[in-house]
Short mmCIF file of C-alpha atoms in Angstrom, two decimals:
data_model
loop_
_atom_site.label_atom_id
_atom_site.label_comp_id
_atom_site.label_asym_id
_atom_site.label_seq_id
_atom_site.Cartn_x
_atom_site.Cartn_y
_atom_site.Cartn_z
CA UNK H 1 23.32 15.90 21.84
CA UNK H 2 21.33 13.92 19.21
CA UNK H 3 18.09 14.87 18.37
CA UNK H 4 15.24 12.37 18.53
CA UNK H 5 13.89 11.07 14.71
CA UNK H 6 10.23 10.87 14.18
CA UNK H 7 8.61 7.68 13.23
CA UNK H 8 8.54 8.80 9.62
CA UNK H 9 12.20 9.78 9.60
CA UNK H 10 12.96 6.32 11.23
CA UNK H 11 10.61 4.53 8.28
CA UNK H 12 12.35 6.39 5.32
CA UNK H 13 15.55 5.36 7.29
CA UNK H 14 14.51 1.56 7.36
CA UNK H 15 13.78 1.88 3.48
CA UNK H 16 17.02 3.19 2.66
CA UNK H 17 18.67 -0.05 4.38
CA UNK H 18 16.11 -2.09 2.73
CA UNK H 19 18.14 -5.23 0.30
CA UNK H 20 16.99 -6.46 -2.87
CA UNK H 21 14.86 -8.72 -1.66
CA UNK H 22 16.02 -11.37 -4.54
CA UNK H 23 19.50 -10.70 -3.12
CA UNK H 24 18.21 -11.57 0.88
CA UNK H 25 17.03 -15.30 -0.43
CA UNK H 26 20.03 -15.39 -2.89
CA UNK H 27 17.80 -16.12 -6.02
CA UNK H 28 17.98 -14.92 -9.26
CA UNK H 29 15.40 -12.97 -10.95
CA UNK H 30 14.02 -15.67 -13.25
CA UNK H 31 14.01 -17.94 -9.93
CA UNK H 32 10.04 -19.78 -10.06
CA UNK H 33 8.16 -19.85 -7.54
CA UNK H 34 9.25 -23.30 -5.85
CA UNK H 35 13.20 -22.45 -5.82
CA UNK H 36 12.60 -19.15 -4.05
CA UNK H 37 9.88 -20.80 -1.52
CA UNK H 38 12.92 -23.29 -1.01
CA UNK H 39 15.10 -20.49 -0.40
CA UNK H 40 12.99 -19.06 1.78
CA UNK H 41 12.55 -22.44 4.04
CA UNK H 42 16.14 -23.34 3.78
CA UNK H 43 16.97 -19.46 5.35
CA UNK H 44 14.13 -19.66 7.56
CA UNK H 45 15.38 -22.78 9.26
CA UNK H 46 18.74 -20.90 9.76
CA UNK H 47 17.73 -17.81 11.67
CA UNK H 48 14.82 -19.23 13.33
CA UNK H 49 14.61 -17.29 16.72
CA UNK H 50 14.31 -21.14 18.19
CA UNK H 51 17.40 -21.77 17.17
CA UNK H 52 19.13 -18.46 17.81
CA UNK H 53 17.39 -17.15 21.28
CA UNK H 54 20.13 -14.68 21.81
CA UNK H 55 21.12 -13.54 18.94
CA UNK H 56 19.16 -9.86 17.78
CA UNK H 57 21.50 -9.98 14.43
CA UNK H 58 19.63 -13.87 13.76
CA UNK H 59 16.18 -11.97 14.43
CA UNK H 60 16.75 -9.51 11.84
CA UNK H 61 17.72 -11.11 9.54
CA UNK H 62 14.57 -13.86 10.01
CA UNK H 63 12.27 -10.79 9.46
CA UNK H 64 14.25 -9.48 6.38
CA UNK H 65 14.05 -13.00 5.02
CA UNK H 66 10.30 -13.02 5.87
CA UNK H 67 9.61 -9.38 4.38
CA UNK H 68 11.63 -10.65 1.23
CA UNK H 69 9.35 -13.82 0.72
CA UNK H 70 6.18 -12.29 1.17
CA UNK H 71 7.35 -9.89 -1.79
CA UNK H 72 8.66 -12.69 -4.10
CA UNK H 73 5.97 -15.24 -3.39
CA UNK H 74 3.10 -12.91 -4.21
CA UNK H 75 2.79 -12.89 -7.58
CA UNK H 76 1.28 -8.93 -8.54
CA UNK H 77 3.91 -7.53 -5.58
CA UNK H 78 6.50 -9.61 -7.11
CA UNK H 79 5.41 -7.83 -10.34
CA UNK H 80 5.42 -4.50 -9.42
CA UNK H 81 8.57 -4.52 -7.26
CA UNK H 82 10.22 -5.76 -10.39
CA UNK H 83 8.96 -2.59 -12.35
CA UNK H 84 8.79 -0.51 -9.21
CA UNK H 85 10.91 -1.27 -7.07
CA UNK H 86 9.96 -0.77 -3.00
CA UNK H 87 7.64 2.43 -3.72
CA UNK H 88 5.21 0.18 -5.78
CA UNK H 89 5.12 -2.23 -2.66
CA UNK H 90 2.48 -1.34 0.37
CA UNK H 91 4.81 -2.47 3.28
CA UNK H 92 1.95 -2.21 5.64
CA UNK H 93 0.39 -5.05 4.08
CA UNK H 94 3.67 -7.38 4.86
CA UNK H 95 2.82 -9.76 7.48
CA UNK H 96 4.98 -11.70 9.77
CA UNK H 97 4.35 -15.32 10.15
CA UNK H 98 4.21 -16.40 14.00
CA UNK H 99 6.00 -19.93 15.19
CA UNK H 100 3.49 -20.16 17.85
CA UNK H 101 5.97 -22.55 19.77
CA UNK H 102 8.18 -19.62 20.60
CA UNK H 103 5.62 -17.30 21.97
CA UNK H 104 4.84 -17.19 25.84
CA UNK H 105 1.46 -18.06 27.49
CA UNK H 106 0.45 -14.52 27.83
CA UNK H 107 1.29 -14.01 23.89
CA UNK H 108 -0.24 -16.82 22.62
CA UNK H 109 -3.47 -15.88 24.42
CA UNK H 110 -3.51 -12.71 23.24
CA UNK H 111 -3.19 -14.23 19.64
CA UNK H 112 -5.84 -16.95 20.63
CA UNK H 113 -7.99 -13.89 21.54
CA UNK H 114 -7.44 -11.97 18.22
CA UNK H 115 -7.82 -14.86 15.97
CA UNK H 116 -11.16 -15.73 17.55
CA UNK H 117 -12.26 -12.01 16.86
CA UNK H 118 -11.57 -12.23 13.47
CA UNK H 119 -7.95 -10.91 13.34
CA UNK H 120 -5.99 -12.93 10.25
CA UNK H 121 -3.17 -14.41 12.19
CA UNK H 122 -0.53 -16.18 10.01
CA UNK H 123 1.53 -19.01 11.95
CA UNK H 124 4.14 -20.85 10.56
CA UNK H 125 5.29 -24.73 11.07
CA UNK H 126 7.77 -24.78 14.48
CA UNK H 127 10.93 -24.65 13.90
CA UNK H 128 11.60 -27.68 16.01
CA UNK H 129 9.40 -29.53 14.16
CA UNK H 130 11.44 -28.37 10.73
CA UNK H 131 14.18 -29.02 11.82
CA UNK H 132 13.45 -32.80 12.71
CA UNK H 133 12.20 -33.71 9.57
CA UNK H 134 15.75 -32.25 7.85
CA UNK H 135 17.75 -34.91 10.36
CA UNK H 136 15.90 -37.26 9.65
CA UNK H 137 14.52 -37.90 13.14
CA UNK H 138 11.03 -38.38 12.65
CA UNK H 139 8.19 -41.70 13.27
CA UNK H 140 6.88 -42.25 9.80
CA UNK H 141 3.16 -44.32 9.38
CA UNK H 142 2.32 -45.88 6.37
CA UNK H 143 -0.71 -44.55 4.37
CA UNK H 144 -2.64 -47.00 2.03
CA UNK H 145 -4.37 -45.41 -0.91
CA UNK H 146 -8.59 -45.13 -0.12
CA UNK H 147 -7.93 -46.07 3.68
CA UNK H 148 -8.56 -42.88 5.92
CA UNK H 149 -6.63 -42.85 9.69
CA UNK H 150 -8.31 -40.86 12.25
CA UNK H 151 -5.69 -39.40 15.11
CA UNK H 152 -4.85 -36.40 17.23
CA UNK H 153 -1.92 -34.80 17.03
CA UNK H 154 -0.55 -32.07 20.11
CA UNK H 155 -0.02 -29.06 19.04
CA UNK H 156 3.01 -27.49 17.93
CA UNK H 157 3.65 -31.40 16.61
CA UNK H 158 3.40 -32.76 13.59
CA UNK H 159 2.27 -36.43 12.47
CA UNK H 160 4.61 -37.78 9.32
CA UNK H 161 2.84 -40.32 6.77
CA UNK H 162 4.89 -41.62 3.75
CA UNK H 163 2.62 -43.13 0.33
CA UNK H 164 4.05 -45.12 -2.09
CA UNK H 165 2.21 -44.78 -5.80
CA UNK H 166 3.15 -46.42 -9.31
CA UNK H 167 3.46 -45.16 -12.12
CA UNK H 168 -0.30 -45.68 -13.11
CA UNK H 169 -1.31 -43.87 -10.10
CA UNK H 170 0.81 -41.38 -10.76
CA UNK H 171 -0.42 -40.52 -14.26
CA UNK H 172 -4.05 -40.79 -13.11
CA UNK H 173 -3.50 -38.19 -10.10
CA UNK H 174 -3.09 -38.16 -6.78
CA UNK H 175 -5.06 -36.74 -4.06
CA UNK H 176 -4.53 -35.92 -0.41
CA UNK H 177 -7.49 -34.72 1.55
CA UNK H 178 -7.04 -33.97 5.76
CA UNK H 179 -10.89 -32.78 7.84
CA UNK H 180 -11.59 -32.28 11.49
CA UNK H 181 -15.26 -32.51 12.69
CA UNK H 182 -14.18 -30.84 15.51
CA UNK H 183 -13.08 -28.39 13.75
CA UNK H 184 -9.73 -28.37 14.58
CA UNK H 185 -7.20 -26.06 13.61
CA UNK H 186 -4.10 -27.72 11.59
CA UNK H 187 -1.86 -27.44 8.65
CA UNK H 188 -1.64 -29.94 5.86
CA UNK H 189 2.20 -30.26 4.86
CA UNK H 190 4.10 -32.01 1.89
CA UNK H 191 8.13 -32.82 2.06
CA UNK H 192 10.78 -33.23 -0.33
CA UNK H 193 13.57 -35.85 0.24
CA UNK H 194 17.06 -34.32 0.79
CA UNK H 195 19.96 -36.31 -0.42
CA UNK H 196 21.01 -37.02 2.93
CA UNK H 197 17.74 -38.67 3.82
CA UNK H 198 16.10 -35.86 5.56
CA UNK H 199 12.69 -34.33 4.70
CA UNK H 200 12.04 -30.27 3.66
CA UNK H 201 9.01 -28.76 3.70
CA UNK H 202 8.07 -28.35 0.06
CA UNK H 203 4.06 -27.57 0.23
CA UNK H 204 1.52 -26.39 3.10
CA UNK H 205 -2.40 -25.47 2.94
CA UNK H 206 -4.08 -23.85 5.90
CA UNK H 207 -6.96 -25.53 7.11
CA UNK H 208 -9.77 -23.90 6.54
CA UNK H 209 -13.89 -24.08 7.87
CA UNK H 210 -16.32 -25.79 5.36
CA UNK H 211 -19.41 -25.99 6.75
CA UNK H 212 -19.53 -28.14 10.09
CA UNK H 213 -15.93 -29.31 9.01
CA UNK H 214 -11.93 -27.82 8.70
CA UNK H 215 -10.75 -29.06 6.05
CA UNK H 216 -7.42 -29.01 3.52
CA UNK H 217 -6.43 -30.94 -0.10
CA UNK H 218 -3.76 -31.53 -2.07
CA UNK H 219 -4.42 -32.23 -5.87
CA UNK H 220 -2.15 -33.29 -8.03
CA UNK H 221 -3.52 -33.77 -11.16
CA UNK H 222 -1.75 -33.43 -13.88
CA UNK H 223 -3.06 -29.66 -14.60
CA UNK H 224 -2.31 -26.92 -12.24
CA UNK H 225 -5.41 -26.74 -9.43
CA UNK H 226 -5.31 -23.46 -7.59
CA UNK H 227 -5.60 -22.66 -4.22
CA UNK H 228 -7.21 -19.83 -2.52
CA UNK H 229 -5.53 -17.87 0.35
CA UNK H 230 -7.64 -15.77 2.01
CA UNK H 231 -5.40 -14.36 4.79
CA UNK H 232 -3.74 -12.03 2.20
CA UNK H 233 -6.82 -9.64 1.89
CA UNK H 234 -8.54 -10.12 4.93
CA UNK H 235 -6.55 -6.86 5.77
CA UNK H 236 -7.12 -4.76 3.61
CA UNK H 237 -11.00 -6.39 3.49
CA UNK H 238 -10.48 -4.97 7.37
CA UNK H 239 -10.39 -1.08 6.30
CA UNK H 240 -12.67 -1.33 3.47
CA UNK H 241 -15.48 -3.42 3.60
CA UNK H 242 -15.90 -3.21 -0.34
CA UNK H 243 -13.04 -5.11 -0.02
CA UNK H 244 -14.16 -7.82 1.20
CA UNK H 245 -15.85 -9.04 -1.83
CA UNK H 246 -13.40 -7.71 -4.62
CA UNK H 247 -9.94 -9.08 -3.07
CA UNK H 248 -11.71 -12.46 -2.10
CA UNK H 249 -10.10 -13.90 -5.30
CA UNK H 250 -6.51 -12.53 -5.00
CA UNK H 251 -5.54 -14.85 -3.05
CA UNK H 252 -6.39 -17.80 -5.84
CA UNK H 253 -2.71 -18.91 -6.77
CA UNK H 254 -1.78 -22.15 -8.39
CA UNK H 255 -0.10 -24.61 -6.41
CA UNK H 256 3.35 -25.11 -7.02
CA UNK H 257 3.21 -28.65 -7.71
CA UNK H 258 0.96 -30.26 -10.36
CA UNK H 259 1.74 -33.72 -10.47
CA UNK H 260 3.85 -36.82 -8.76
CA UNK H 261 6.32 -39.12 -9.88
CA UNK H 262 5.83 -42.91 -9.01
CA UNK H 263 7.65 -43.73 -5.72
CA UNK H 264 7.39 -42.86 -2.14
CA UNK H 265 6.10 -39.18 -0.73
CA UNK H 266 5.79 -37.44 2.40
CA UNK H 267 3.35 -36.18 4.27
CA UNK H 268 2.28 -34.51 7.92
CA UNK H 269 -1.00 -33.15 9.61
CA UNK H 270 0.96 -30.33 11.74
CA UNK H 271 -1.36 -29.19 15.21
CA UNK H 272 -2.18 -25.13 14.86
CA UNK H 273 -4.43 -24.86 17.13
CA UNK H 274 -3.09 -22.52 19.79
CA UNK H 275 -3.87 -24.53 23.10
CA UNK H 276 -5.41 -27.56 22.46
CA UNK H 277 -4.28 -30.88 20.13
CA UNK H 278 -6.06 -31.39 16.60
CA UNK H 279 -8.39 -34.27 15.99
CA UNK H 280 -7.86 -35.23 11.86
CA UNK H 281 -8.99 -37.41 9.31
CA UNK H 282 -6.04 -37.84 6.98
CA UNK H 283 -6.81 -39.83 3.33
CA UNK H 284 -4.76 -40.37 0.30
CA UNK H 285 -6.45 -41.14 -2.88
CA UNK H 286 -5.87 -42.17 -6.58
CA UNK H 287 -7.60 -40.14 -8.87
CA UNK H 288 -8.76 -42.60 -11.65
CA UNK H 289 -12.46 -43.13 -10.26
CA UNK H 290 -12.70 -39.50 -10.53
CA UNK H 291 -12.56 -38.46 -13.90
CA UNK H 292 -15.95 -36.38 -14.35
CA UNK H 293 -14.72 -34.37 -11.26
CA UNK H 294 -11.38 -33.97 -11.99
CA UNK H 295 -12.75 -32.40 -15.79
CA UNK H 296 -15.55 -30.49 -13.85
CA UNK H 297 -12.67 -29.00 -11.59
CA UNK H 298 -10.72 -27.66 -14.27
CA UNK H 299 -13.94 -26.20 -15.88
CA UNK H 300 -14.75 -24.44 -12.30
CA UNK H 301 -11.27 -22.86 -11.35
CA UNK H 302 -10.93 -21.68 -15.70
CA UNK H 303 -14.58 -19.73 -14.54
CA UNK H 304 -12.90 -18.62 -11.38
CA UNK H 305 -10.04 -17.05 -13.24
CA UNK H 306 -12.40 -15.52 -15.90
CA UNK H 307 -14.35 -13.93 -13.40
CA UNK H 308 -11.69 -12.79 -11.05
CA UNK H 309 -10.77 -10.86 -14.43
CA UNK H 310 -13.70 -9.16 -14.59
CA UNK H 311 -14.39 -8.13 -10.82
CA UNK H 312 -11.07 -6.49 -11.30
CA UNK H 313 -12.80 -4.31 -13.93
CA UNK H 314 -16.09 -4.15 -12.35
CA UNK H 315 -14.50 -2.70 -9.27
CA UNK H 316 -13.24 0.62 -11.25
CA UNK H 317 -16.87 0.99 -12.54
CA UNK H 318 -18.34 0.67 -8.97
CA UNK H 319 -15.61 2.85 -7.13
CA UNK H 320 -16.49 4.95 -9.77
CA UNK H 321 -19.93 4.93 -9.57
CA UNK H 322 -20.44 4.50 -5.56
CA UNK H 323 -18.38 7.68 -5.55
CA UNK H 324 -21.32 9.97 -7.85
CA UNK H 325 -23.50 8.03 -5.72
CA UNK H 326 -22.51 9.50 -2.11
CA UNK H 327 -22.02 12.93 -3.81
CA UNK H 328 -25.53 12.44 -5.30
CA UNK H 329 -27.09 11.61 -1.57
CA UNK H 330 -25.04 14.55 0.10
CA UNK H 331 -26.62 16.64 -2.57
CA UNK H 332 -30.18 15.13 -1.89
CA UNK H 333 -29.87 16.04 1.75
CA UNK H 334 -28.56 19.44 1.32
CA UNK H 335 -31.58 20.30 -1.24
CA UNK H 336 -34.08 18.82 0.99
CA UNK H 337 -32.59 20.63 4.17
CA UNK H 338 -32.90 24.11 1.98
CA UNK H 339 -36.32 23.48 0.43
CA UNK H 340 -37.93 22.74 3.86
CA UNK H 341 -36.41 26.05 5.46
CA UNK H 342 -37.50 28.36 2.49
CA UNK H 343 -40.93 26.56 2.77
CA UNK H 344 -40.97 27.21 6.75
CA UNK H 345 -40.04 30.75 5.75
CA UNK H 346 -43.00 31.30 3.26
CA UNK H 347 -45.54 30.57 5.76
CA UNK H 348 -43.99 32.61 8.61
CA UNK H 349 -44.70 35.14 5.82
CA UNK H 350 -48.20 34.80 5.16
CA UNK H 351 -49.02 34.33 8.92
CA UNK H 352 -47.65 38.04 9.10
CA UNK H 353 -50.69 39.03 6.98
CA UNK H 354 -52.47 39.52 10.11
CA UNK H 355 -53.80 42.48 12.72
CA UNK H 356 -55.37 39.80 15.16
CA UNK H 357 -53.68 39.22 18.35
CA UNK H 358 -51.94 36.11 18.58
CA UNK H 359 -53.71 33.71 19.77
CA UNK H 360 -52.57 32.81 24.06
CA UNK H 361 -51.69 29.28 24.32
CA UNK H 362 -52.64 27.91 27.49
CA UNK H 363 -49.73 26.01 28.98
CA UNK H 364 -49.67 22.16 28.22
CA UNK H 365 -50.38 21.30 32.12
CA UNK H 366 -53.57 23.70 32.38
CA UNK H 367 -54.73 22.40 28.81
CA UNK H 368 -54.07 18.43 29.95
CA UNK H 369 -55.47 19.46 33.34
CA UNK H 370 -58.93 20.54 31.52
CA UNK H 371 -58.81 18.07 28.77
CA UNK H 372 -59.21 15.64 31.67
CA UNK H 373 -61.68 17.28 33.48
CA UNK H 374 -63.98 17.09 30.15
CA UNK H 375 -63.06 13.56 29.79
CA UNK H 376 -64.56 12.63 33.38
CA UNK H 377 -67.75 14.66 32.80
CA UNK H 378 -68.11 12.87 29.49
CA UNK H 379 -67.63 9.63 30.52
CA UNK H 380 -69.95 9.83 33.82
CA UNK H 381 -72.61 11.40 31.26
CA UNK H 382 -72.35 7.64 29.09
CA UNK H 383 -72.32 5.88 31.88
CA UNK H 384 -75.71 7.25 33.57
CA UNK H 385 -77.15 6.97 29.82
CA UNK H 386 -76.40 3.35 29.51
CA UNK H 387 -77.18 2.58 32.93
CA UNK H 388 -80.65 3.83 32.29
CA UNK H 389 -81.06 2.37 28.65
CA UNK H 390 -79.88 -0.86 29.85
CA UNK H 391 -81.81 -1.33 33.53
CA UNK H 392 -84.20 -3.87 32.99
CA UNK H 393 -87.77 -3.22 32.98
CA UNK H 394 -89.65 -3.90 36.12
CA UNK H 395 -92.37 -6.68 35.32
CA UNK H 396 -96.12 -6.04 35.99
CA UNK H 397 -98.38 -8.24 37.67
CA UNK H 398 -101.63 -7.90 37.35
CA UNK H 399 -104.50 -9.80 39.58
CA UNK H 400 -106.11 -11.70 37.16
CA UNK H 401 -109.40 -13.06 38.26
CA UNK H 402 -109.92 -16.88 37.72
CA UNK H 403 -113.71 -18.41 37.65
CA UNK H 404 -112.99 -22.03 39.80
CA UNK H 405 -115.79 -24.29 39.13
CA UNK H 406 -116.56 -25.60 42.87
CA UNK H 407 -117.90 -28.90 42.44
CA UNK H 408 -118.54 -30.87 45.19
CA UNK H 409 -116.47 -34.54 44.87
CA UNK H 410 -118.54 -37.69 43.68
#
C-alpha cells in the first residue's frame, strides 16, 4: 500500500519535474524581453482554460507557461535563474494571473472582496477577448490626435481604437493617456498587426489610482520611459512592512517599446473591474508641444534609477542597524527590569533595621469609612463658620427725636 507524501516531499517532487523555463516558451537564452512576452501571449492564447474547459493536461501546461514568464519577464529572477538556476528563484513569490471571465460568481466575489482589502490580485485580458482581436473580429473607432472620447466599456470587454501618425509625429513622440473619474478599474492595451490581419497583444499598463483619478500612459518617446509595477512587491511588502518602502522601486522596468513608426496602431481600454463596466477617458497625443516635459521626464526617471541604487544599499545599513537596535532595547528593558528589583531589595533591607512592631494597617473599607466620617464633620464645621461670617447684620433703629416747629397756618 503506498504511503502518503508530505507537502514538502510533494514540493521537492514538483521541482524535480520543473522545465527550463526558456525551453516551456521555446525561446532562446539571448531572447529580449518583447520576443519572450510574445511567446508567452502566443502560448497563453493556446492553453487558455476558456478555450480548453476539459482538458487538466491544457491547465497545466497554462500554469507552467505562466510560472515560466513570470521568471523570464522579471529582470533580477531572470538573472539569477540564469546563474542559479530554480534554487536562486523564491517560487512563493510566483503569482498566477486570473482571467476573471472564467471564474464563477462566488469566485469572483471572493476576489472582489480581497482586492478591496488590499490583497494584490493580478488579472489578465480574457481570453475571449484575445482571441478576437487575433481573427480579426473586432469594431475598430478612429482616434484623432488631441481629441479625447469619453465611453464605458462592460467588463470583461474591450473597446479597440486604431491612430494613424506620420512620420513627423512619429519622430516627435507619441503619447497615449486613458483616466476614469470614477475611478474605474481597466487595463490600457497596445496590439501588433499579424500578417493575416489580426491584432496581438503587444503592451498592457494596469490602471492605477492618482489622486481622485485611475489612470494609465503610454509614452513613446524616443528614449526608454519606465514603468512602475507595484503588484510585484506588494507581497513581500505584506510580511515585512520595511518592505514596503525598499521594494517600492523594483517594480520600475522600462517599457518594451520606445518609439513608433509612421502608420496606423492599435489600441483598447479593456473593463477590469470585477462587476461593474468602466467609465474612461481615452486620448492620443503628439508629443512636439511637449518638449520641456518630455526633457524633465527623462531627468526624473535617470533620479529614480539613481536612487533606487542607493535604497538598495541603504537597506543593508538599516537591516543592519535596526537589528543592534532591537538587541539594544531588549537589553534596555532587561537592565531596567534588574536595577528596579535590586533597588526594591535594598530597601526591604534597611526596613529590617528595625525592633518596632509593624505598623497594623487598617483595612481600606474601615480607613475610607473614617476618612469620610472626618470629611462630613469638616465640612459641617465650614459651613456653620460661613453661615455665621456671612449672615447679615441686623440694622438698628434708633428713635430719633425731631423738634417740629408748630406754626399755626397764615
Amino acid at each position: 500500500m503506498p504511503t502518503n507524501r508530505s507537502k514538502s516531499e510533494k514540493h521537492d517532487a514538483a521541482k524535480l519535474l520543473r522545465r527550463d523555463p526558456y525551453e516551456v516558451l521555446s525561446v532562446s537564452r539571448n531572447s529580449t524581453d518583447q520576443e519572450i512576452k510574445s511567446a508567452y501571449r502566443r502560448m497563453a492564447l493556446k492553453y487558455h482554460p476558456d478555450k480548453n474547459a476539459n482538458d487538466p493536461e491544457a491547465a497545466d501546461m497554462f500554469k507552467e507557461v505562466t510560472f515560466s514568464y513570470n521568471i523570464l519577464s522579471d529582470p533580477d529572477k531572470r538573472r539569477q535563474y540564469d546563474t542559479a538556476g530554480f534554487e536562486a528563484v523564491d517560487s512563493g513569490s510566483q503569482d498566477l494571473e486570473l482571467d476573471l471571465s472564467s471564474l464563477g460568481a462566488v469566485n469572483t466575489m471572493f476576489a472582489a472582496l480581497f482586492s478591496k482589502l488590499g490583497v494584490p490580485i493580478k488579472t489578465t485580458v480574457s481570453a475571449t477577448v484575445l482571441e478576437e482581436a487575433l481573427n480579426g473580429v473586432i469594431t475598430l473607432r478612429p482616434l484623432p490626435l488631441g481629441q479625447p472620447i469619453s465611453k464605458k466599456v462592460e467588463k470583461q470587454s474591450a473597446h479597440f481604437y486604431s491612430v494613424t501618425i506620420t512620420e513627423e509625429e512619429a519622430r516627435a513622440g507619441f503619447v497615449c493617456r486613458v483616466q476614469s473619474s470614477d475611478k474605474s478599474k481597466f487595463k490600457l492595451l497596445y496590439f501588433d498587426q499579424e500578417e493575416n490581419g489580426g491584432l496581438s497583444l503587444a503592451l498592457q499598463e494596469e490602471s492605477v489610482k492618482t489622486g481622485k483619478i485611475t489612470s494609465a500612459g503610454m509614452y513613446f518617446l524616443g528614449f526608454p520611459v519606465y514603468r512602475l509595477d507595484q503588484t510585484t512587491t506588494s507581497m513581500a511588502a505584506a510580511k515585512d512592512p520595511d518592505a514596503a518602502f525598499f521594494k517600492k522601486l523594483d517594480g520600475f522596468q522600462p517599457c518594451e517599446i520606445t518609439e513608433l513608426k509612421a502608420g496606423t496602431h492599435f489600441f483598447a481600454v479593456y473593463g477590469d473591474n470585477f462587476f461593474k463596466s468602466a467609465s474612461y477617458t481615452i486620448e492620443a497625443l503628439c508629443a512636439a508641444p511637449y518638449r520641456e516635459e518630455k526633457e524633465y521626464l527623462r531627468a526624473v526617471e535617470a533620479q529614480i534609477l539613481t536612487k533606487r541604487v542607493e535604497i538598495s544599499k541603504f537597506e543593508t545599513e538599516y537591516r543592519e542597524v535596526l537589528a543592534q537596535f532591537t538587541e539594544m532595547t531588549s537589553r534596555y528593558a532587561q537592565e531596567m527590569q534588574a536595577i528596579d528589583e535590586l533597588l526594591k531589595q535594598r530597601n526591604e533591607i534597611h526596613a529590617s533595621y528595625t525592633t518596632a512592631a509593624p505598623m497594623k494597617r487598617s483595612t481600606s473599607k474601615s480607613k475610607n469609612k473614617g476618612s469620610f466620617k472626618e470629611a462630613k464633620e469638616d465640612e459641617e464645621v465650614r459651613e456653620k463658620r460661613s453661615t455665621t461670617r456671612d449672615r447679615p447684620k441686623k440694622k438698628k433703629w434708633y428713635n430719633i427725636h425731631m423738634k417740629v416747629d408748630k406754626r399755626k397756618p397764615c
